[in-house]
């Protein structure tokens, strides 16, 4: 599933993948179209896909959320390593 | 997932978390430098440059069934997360024909919404069941 990553000196990074919801704002005014990229996170809606580098059991891997389709996933965010709670 | 690099994740796991959990953290510790993913999920706190305690339950179709977001100083209740997952699994298995009332735990009764149940929940579900 998740493939192992070669790591160099650069910090591995990931980010959102796939289409963002592009919403035109400003209605029917003559202003140049202002586009706001906003991805909706709501219950009952698709979880936005992303890739992220990860550490798991001695290995650096790359994780893609959509590779977990078919399984229940708990995605947890937290403020930081070596903090207290 | 946090804004820390995978290198810091390794150090935290090896030097602290593995002393709390035998064998260390079993699941992937994800890195989100810059909070790009956290921003999309609405949990990146720009001023502090960190992510709030967001927890998202995602079903096998990739649909978000529930989430909870706390500010940093208060920790989560893991058992409540597990209870919610169990409830969502029961509902999914029933193909939406059953619902879990307040206070539901595995083994407790579910509700089968339909015309016969309208206005009659009070007959089958008692308030104390929310607390036991």
mmCIF file of C-alpha atoms in Angstrom:
data_model
loop_
_atom_site.group_PDB
_atom_site.id
_atom_site.type_symbol
_atom_site.label_atom_id
_atom_site.label_comp_id
_atom_site.label_asym_id
_atom_site.label_seq_id
_atom_site.Cartn_x
_atom_site.Cartn_y
_atom_site.Cartn_z
ATOM 1 C CA UNK A 1 0.000 0.000 0.000
ATOM 2 C CA UNK A 2 2.138 2.896 1.244
ATOM 3 C CA UNK A 3 5.470 3.009 -0.526
ATOM 4 C CA UNK A 4 8.730 3.507 1.288
ATOM 5 C CA UNK A 5 10.384 6.876 0.747
ATOM 6 C CA UNK A 6 14.010 7.738 0.229
ATOM 7 C CA UNK A 7 14.813 10.696 2.406
ATOM 8 C CA UNK A 8 17.482 13.254 1.761
ATOM 9 C CA UNK A 9 18.236 16.522 3.458
ATOM 10 C CA UNK A 10 15.091 18.172 2.210
ATOM 11 C CA UNK A 11 12.072 17.805 4.398
ATOM 12 C CA UNK A 12 9.595 15.537 2.641
ATOM 13 C CA UNK A 13 6.294 17.257 2.071
ATOM 14 C CA UNK A 14 2.836 16.317 0.892
ATOM 15 C CA UNK A 15 -0.405 18.163 0.503
ATOM 16 C CA UNK A 16 -3.928 18.043 -0.797
ATOM 17 C CA UNK A 17 -4.499 16.173 -4.051
ATOM 18 C CA UNK A 18 -7.333 16.225 -6.528
ATOM 19 C CA UNK A 19 -9.790 18.887 -7.370
ATOM 20 C CA UNK A 20 -10.560 21.737 -5.043
ATOM 21 C CA UNK A 21 -14.008 23.205 -5.045
ATOM 22 C CA UNK A 22 -13.669 26.397 -6.996
ATOM 23 C CA UNK A 23 -16.321 28.906 -6.216
ATOM 24 C CA UNK A 24 -16.768 32.102 -8.160
ATOM 25 C CA UNK A 25 -17.626 34.957 -5.852
ATOM 26 C CA UNK A 26 -18.929 38.378 -6.671
ATOM 27 C CA UNK A 27 -22.092 37.257 -8.392
ATOM 28 C CA UNK A 28 -23.041 39.093 -11.570
ATOM 29 C CA UNK A 29 -20.906 42.181 -11.111
ATOM 30 C CA UNK A 30 -18.537 43.283 -13.823
ATOM 31 C CA UNK A 31 -15.492 42.897 -11.621
ATOM 32 C CA UNK A 32 -12.828 40.536 -12.795
ATOM 33 C CA UNK A 33 -13.826 37.143 -11.556
ATOM 34 C CA UNK A 34 -12.540 36.530 -8.120
ATOM 35 C CA UNK A 35 -12.122 32.872 -7.519
ATOM 36 C CA UNK A 36 -11.918 31.451 -4.092
ATOM 37 C CA UNK A 37 -10.589 27.976 -3.667
ATOM 38 C CA UNK A 38 -12.368 26.372 -0.807
ATOM 39 C CA UNK A 39 -12.673 22.765 0.064
ATOM 40 C CA UNK A 40 -15.674 21.830 2.128
ATOM 41 C CA UNK A 41 -15.161 19.513 5.041
ATOM 42 C CA UNK A 42 -18.607 18.436 6.125
ATOM 43 C CA UNK A 43 -20.164 15.281 7.477
ATOM 44 C CA UNK A 44 -21.663 13.217 4.704
ATOM 45 C CA UNK A 45 -19.156 14.620 2.187
ATOM 46 C CA UNK A 46 -16.006 13.123 0.750
ATOM 47 C CA UNK A 47 -12.864 13.518 2.859
ATOM 48 C CA UNK A 48 -10.432 15.675 0.839
ATOM 49 C CA UNK A 49 -7.670 13.445 -0.496
ATOM 50 C CA UNK A 50 -4.040 14.154 0.343
ATOM 51 C CA UNK A 51 -0.589 12.663 0.356
ATOM 52 C CA UNK A 52 1.654 12.969 3.364
ATOM 53 C CA UNK A 53 5.070 11.679 4.327
ATOM 54 C CA UNK A 54 4.943 9.522 7.423
ATOM 55 C CA UNK A 55 7.001 7.570 9.902
ATOM 56 C CA UNK A 56 5.798 4.073 10.754
ATOM 57 C CA UNK A 57 7.681 1.332 12.564
ATOM 58 C CA UNK A 58 11.196 2.297 11.556
ATOM 59 C CA UNK A 59 10.389 3.354 8.003
ATOM 60 C CA UNK A 60 9.659 6.591 6.209
ATOM 61 C CA UNK A 61 6.690 6.082 3.896
ATOM 62 C CA UNK A 62 4.324 8.110 1.783
ATOM 63 C CA UNK A 63 0.662 7.801 2.672
ATOM 64 C CA UNK A 64 -2.251 8.667 0.394
ATOM 65 C CA UNK A 65 -5.670 8.838 2.012
ATOM 66 C CA UNK A 66 -7.479 7.403 -1.020
ATOM 67 C CA UNK A 67 -5.423 4.216 -0.727
ATOM 68 C CA UNK A 68 -7.439 3.453 2.401
ATOM 69 C CA UNK A 69 -10.782 3.275 0.548
ATOM 70 C CA UNK A 70 -12.542 0.124 1.763
ATOM 71 C CA UNK A 71 -11.356 0.645 5.328
ATOM 72 C CA UNK A 72 -12.496 2.770 8.221
ATOM 73 C CA UNK A 73 -9.997 5.555 8.855
ATOM 74 C CA UNK A 74 -9.481 7.769 11.885
ATOM 75 C CA UNK A 75 -7.528 10.867 10.877
ATOM 76 C CA UNK A 76 -6.137 12.727 13.874
ATOM 77 C CA UNK A 77 -4.475 16.118 13.940
ATOM 78 C CA UNK A 78 -2.570 17.338 17.003
ATOM 79 C CA UNK A 79 -0.574 20.452 17.876
ATOM 80 C CA UNK A 80 2.896 19.018 18.013
ATOM 81 C CA UNK A 81 5.413 16.340 18.900
ATOM 82 C CA UNK A 82 6.934 16.595 22.394
ATOM 83 C CA UNK A 83 4.065 18.701 23.669
ATOM 84 C CA UNK A 84 2.185 17.665 26.756
ATOM 85 C CA UNK A 85 -1.347 16.493 26.083
ATOM 86 C CA UNK B 1 -0.781 14.298 11.660
ATOM 87 C CA UNK B 2 1.039 17.394 12.803
ATOM 88 C CA UNK B 3 3.241 20.053 11.258
ATOM 89 C CA UNK B 4 6.359 18.274 12.578
ATOM 90 C CA UNK B 5 8.687 16.565 10.100
ATOM 91 C CA UNK B 6 8.914 12.776 9.828
ATOM 92 C CA UNK B 7 12.348 13.047 11.460
ATOM 93 C CA UNK B 8 10.869 14.621 14.580
ATOM 94 C CA UNK B 9 8.086 12.005 14.510
ATOM 95 C CA UNK B 10 10.770 9.305 14.595
ATOM 96 C CA UNK B 11 12.529 10.908 17.548
ATOM 97 C CA UNK B 12 9.264 11.389 19.466
ATOM 98 C CA UNK B 13 8.232 7.795 18.839
ATOM 99 C CA UNK B 14 11.627 6.317 19.655
ATOM 100 C CA UNK B 15 12.416 8.444 22.705
ATOM 101 C CA UNK B 16 9.055 9.033 24.343
ATOM 102 C CA UNK B 17 5.993 7.320 22.855
ATOM 103 C CA UNK B 18 7.650 3.893 22.755
ATOM 104 C CA UNK B 19 7.987 4.228 26.535
ATOM 105 C CA UNK B 20 4.208 4.683 26.792
ATOM 106 C CA UNK B 21 3.117 2.128 24.167
ATOM 107 C CA UNK B 22 4.967 -1.165 23.870
ATOM 108 C CA UNK B 23 6.537 -1.410 20.429
ATOM 109 C CA UNK B 24 5.884 2.243 19.684
ATOM 110 C CA UNK B 25 3.148 3.824 17.594
ATOM 111 C CA UNK B 26 1.687 1.131 15.285
ATOM 112 C CA UNK B 27 0.026 3.472 12.760
ATOM 113 C CA UNK B 28 1.585 6.008 10.368
ATOM 114 C CA UNK B 29 2.603 9.304 11.998
ATOM 115 C CA UNK B 30 1.813 11.795 9.240
ATOM 116 C CA UNK B 31 3.702 15.006 8.583
ATOM 117 C CA UNK B 32 1.990 18.161 7.309
ATOM 118 C CA UNK B 33 4.671 20.835 7.017
ATOM 119 C CA UNK B 34 3.061 24.234 6.545
ATOM 120 C CA UNK B 35 -0.343 22.898 7.533
ATOM 121 C CA UNK B 36 -1.501 22.443 3.938
ATOM 122 C CA UNK B 37 -3.680 19.434 4.678
ATOM 123 C CA UNK B 38 -4.785 20.888 8.013
ATOM 124 C CA UNK B 39 -5.953 24.037 6.239
ATOM 125 C CA UNK B 40 -8.173 22.018 3.913
ATOM 126 C CA UNK B 41 -9.624 20.195 6.927
ATOM 127 C CA UNK B 42 -10.167 23.466 8.783
ATOM 128 C CA UNK B 43 -7.914 22.638 11.727
ATOM 129 C CA UNK B 44 -4.766 24.650 10.956
ATOM 130 C CA UNK B 45 -4.326 27.491 13.458
ATOM 131 C CA UNK B 46 -2.457 30.061 11.432
ATOM 132 C CA UNK B 47 -1.393 32.343 14.295
ATOM 133 C CA UNK B 48 0.189 29.539 16.277
ATOM 134 C CA UNK B 49 1.389 27.627 13.206
ATOM 135 C CA UNK B 50 0.053 24.359 14.602
ATOM 136 C CA UNK B 51 -2.959 22.126 14.123
ATOM 137 C CA UNK B 52 -5.851 21.823 16.536
ATOM 138 C CA UNK B 53 -6.921 18.435 17.881
ATOM 139 C CA UNK B 54 -9.085 17.451 14.948
ATOM 140 C CA UNK B 55 -10.376 13.898 14.671
ATOM 141 C CA UNK B 56 -12.214 12.734 11.555
ATOM 142 C CA UNK B 57 -14.001 9.400 11.167
ATOM 143 C CA UNK B 58 -13.895 8.394 7.490
ATOM 144 C CA UNK B 59 -15.946 5.436 6.237
ATOM 145 C CA UNK B 60 -14.886 2.834 3.636
ATOM 146 C CA UNK B 61 -16.333 5.014 0.850
ATOM 147 C CA UNK B 62 -14.118 7.925 1.904
ATOM 148 C CA UNK B 63 -17.040 9.849 3.391
ATOM 149 C CA UNK B 64 -16.573 11.852 6.590
ATOM 150 C CA UNK B 65 -19.114 10.508 9.089
ATOM 151 C CA UNK B 66 -18.074 12.573 12.071
ATOM 152 C CA UNK B 67 -15.478 14.970 13.377
ATOM 153 C CA UNK B 68 -14.443 16.677 16.577
ATOM 154 C CA UNK B 69 -12.073 19.622 16.929
ATOM 155 C CA UNK B 70 -10.574 20.754 20.253
ATOM 156 C CA UNK B 71 -8.144 23.538 21.080
ATOM 157 C CA UNK B 72 -4.714 22.276 22.173
ATOM 158 C CA UNK B 73 -4.975 22.102 26.007
ATOM 159 C CA UNK B 74 -7.752 19.483 26.233
ATOM 160 C CA UNK B 75 -7.118 15.874 25.262
ATOM 161 C CA UNK B 76 -9.571 13.554 23.568
ATOM 162 C CA UNK B 77 -11.688 10.690 24.851
ATOM 163 C CA UNK B 78 -10.551 7.714 22.793
ATOM 164 C CA UNK B 79 -13.363 5.456 24.039
ATOM 165 C CA UNK B 80 -15.935 7.904 22.699
ATOM 166 C CA UNK B 81 -14.271 7.836 19.284
ATOM 167 C CA UNK B 82 -14.363 4.024 19.326
ATOM 168 C CA UNK B 83 -18.026 4.066 20.379
ATOM 169 C CA UNK B 84 -18.880 6.360 17.483
ATOM 170 C CA UNK B 85 -17.060 4.146 14.981
ATOM 171 C CA UNK B 86 -18.941 1.103 16.316
ATOM 172 C CA UNK B 87 -22.223 2.986 15.955
ATOM 173 C CA UNK B 88 -21.453 4.077 12.385
ATOM 174 C CA UNK B 89 -20.515 0.472 11.558
ATOM 175 C CA UNK B 90 -23.863 -0.803 12.892
ATOM 176 C CA UNK B 91 -25.751 1.782 10.850
ATOM 177 C CA UNK B 92 -23.753 0.952 7.731
ATOM 178 C CA UNK B 93 -24.258 -2.798 8.151
ATOM 179 C CA UNK B 94 -28.006 -2.222 8.437
ATOM 180 C CA UNK B 95 -27.853 -0.204 5.186
ATOM 181 C CA UNK B 96 -29.343 2.719 7.027
ATOM 182 C CA UNK B 97 -32.387 0.842 8.369
ATOM 183 C CA UNK B 98 -31.202 1.192 11.972
ATOM 184 C CA UNK B 99 -30.163 4.218 14.009
ATOM 185 C CA UNK B 100 -28.355 4.384 17.339
ATOM 186 C CA UNK B 101 -30.038 6.531 19.981
ATOM 187 C CA UNK B 102 -28.240 8.746 22.489
ATOM 188 C CA UNK B 103 -26.103 6.716 24.874
ATOM 189 C CA UNK B 104 -25.953 3.730 22.519
ATOM 190 C CA UNK B 105 -23.173 1.238 23.084
ATOM 191 C CA UNK B 106 -22.571 -2.145 21.425
ATOM 192 C CA UNK B 107 -25.225 -4.588 22.652
ATOM 193 C CA UNK B 108 -27.802 -1.911 23.393
ATOM 194 C CA UNK B 109 -30.938 -1.586 21.307
ATOM 195 C CA UNK B 110 -31.069 0.358 18.097
ATOM 196 C CA UNK B 111 -34.045 2.167 16.641
ATOM 197 C CA UNK B 112 -35.663 1.221 13.348
ATOM 198 C CA UNK B 113 -37.025 4.485 12.011
ATOM 199 C CA UNK B 114 -40.285 4.172 10.094
ATOM 200 C CA UNK B 115 -43.906 5.297 10.134
ATOM 201 C CA UNK B 116 -44.722 3.082 13.149
ATOM 202 C CA UNK B 117 -42.058 4.715 15.308
ATOM 203 C CA UNK B 118 -43.118 8.305 14.773
ATOM 204 C CA UNK B 119 -44.204 9.808 18.096
ATOM 205 C CA UNK B 120 -43.613 6.501 19.869
ATOM 206 C CA UNK B 121 -39.904 6.628 20.635
ATOM 207 C CA UNK B 122 -40.826 7.396 24.260
ATOM 208 C CA UNK B 123 -42.341 3.911 24.505
ATOM 209 C CA UNK B 124 -39.152 2.087 23.557
ATOM 210 C CA UNK B 125 -36.374 4.471 24.588
ATOM 211 C CA UNK B 126 -36.083 5.908 28.096
ATOM 212 C CA UNK B 127 -34.060 8.973 29.044
ATOM 213 C CA UNK B 128 -31.989 6.990 31.534
ATOM 214 C CA UNK B 129 -30.651 4.943 28.592
ATOM 215 C CA UNK B 130 -28.651 8.020 27.582
ATOM 216 C CA UNK B 131 -26.678 7.745 30.816
ATOM 217 C CA UNK B 132 -26.214 4.032 31.529
#
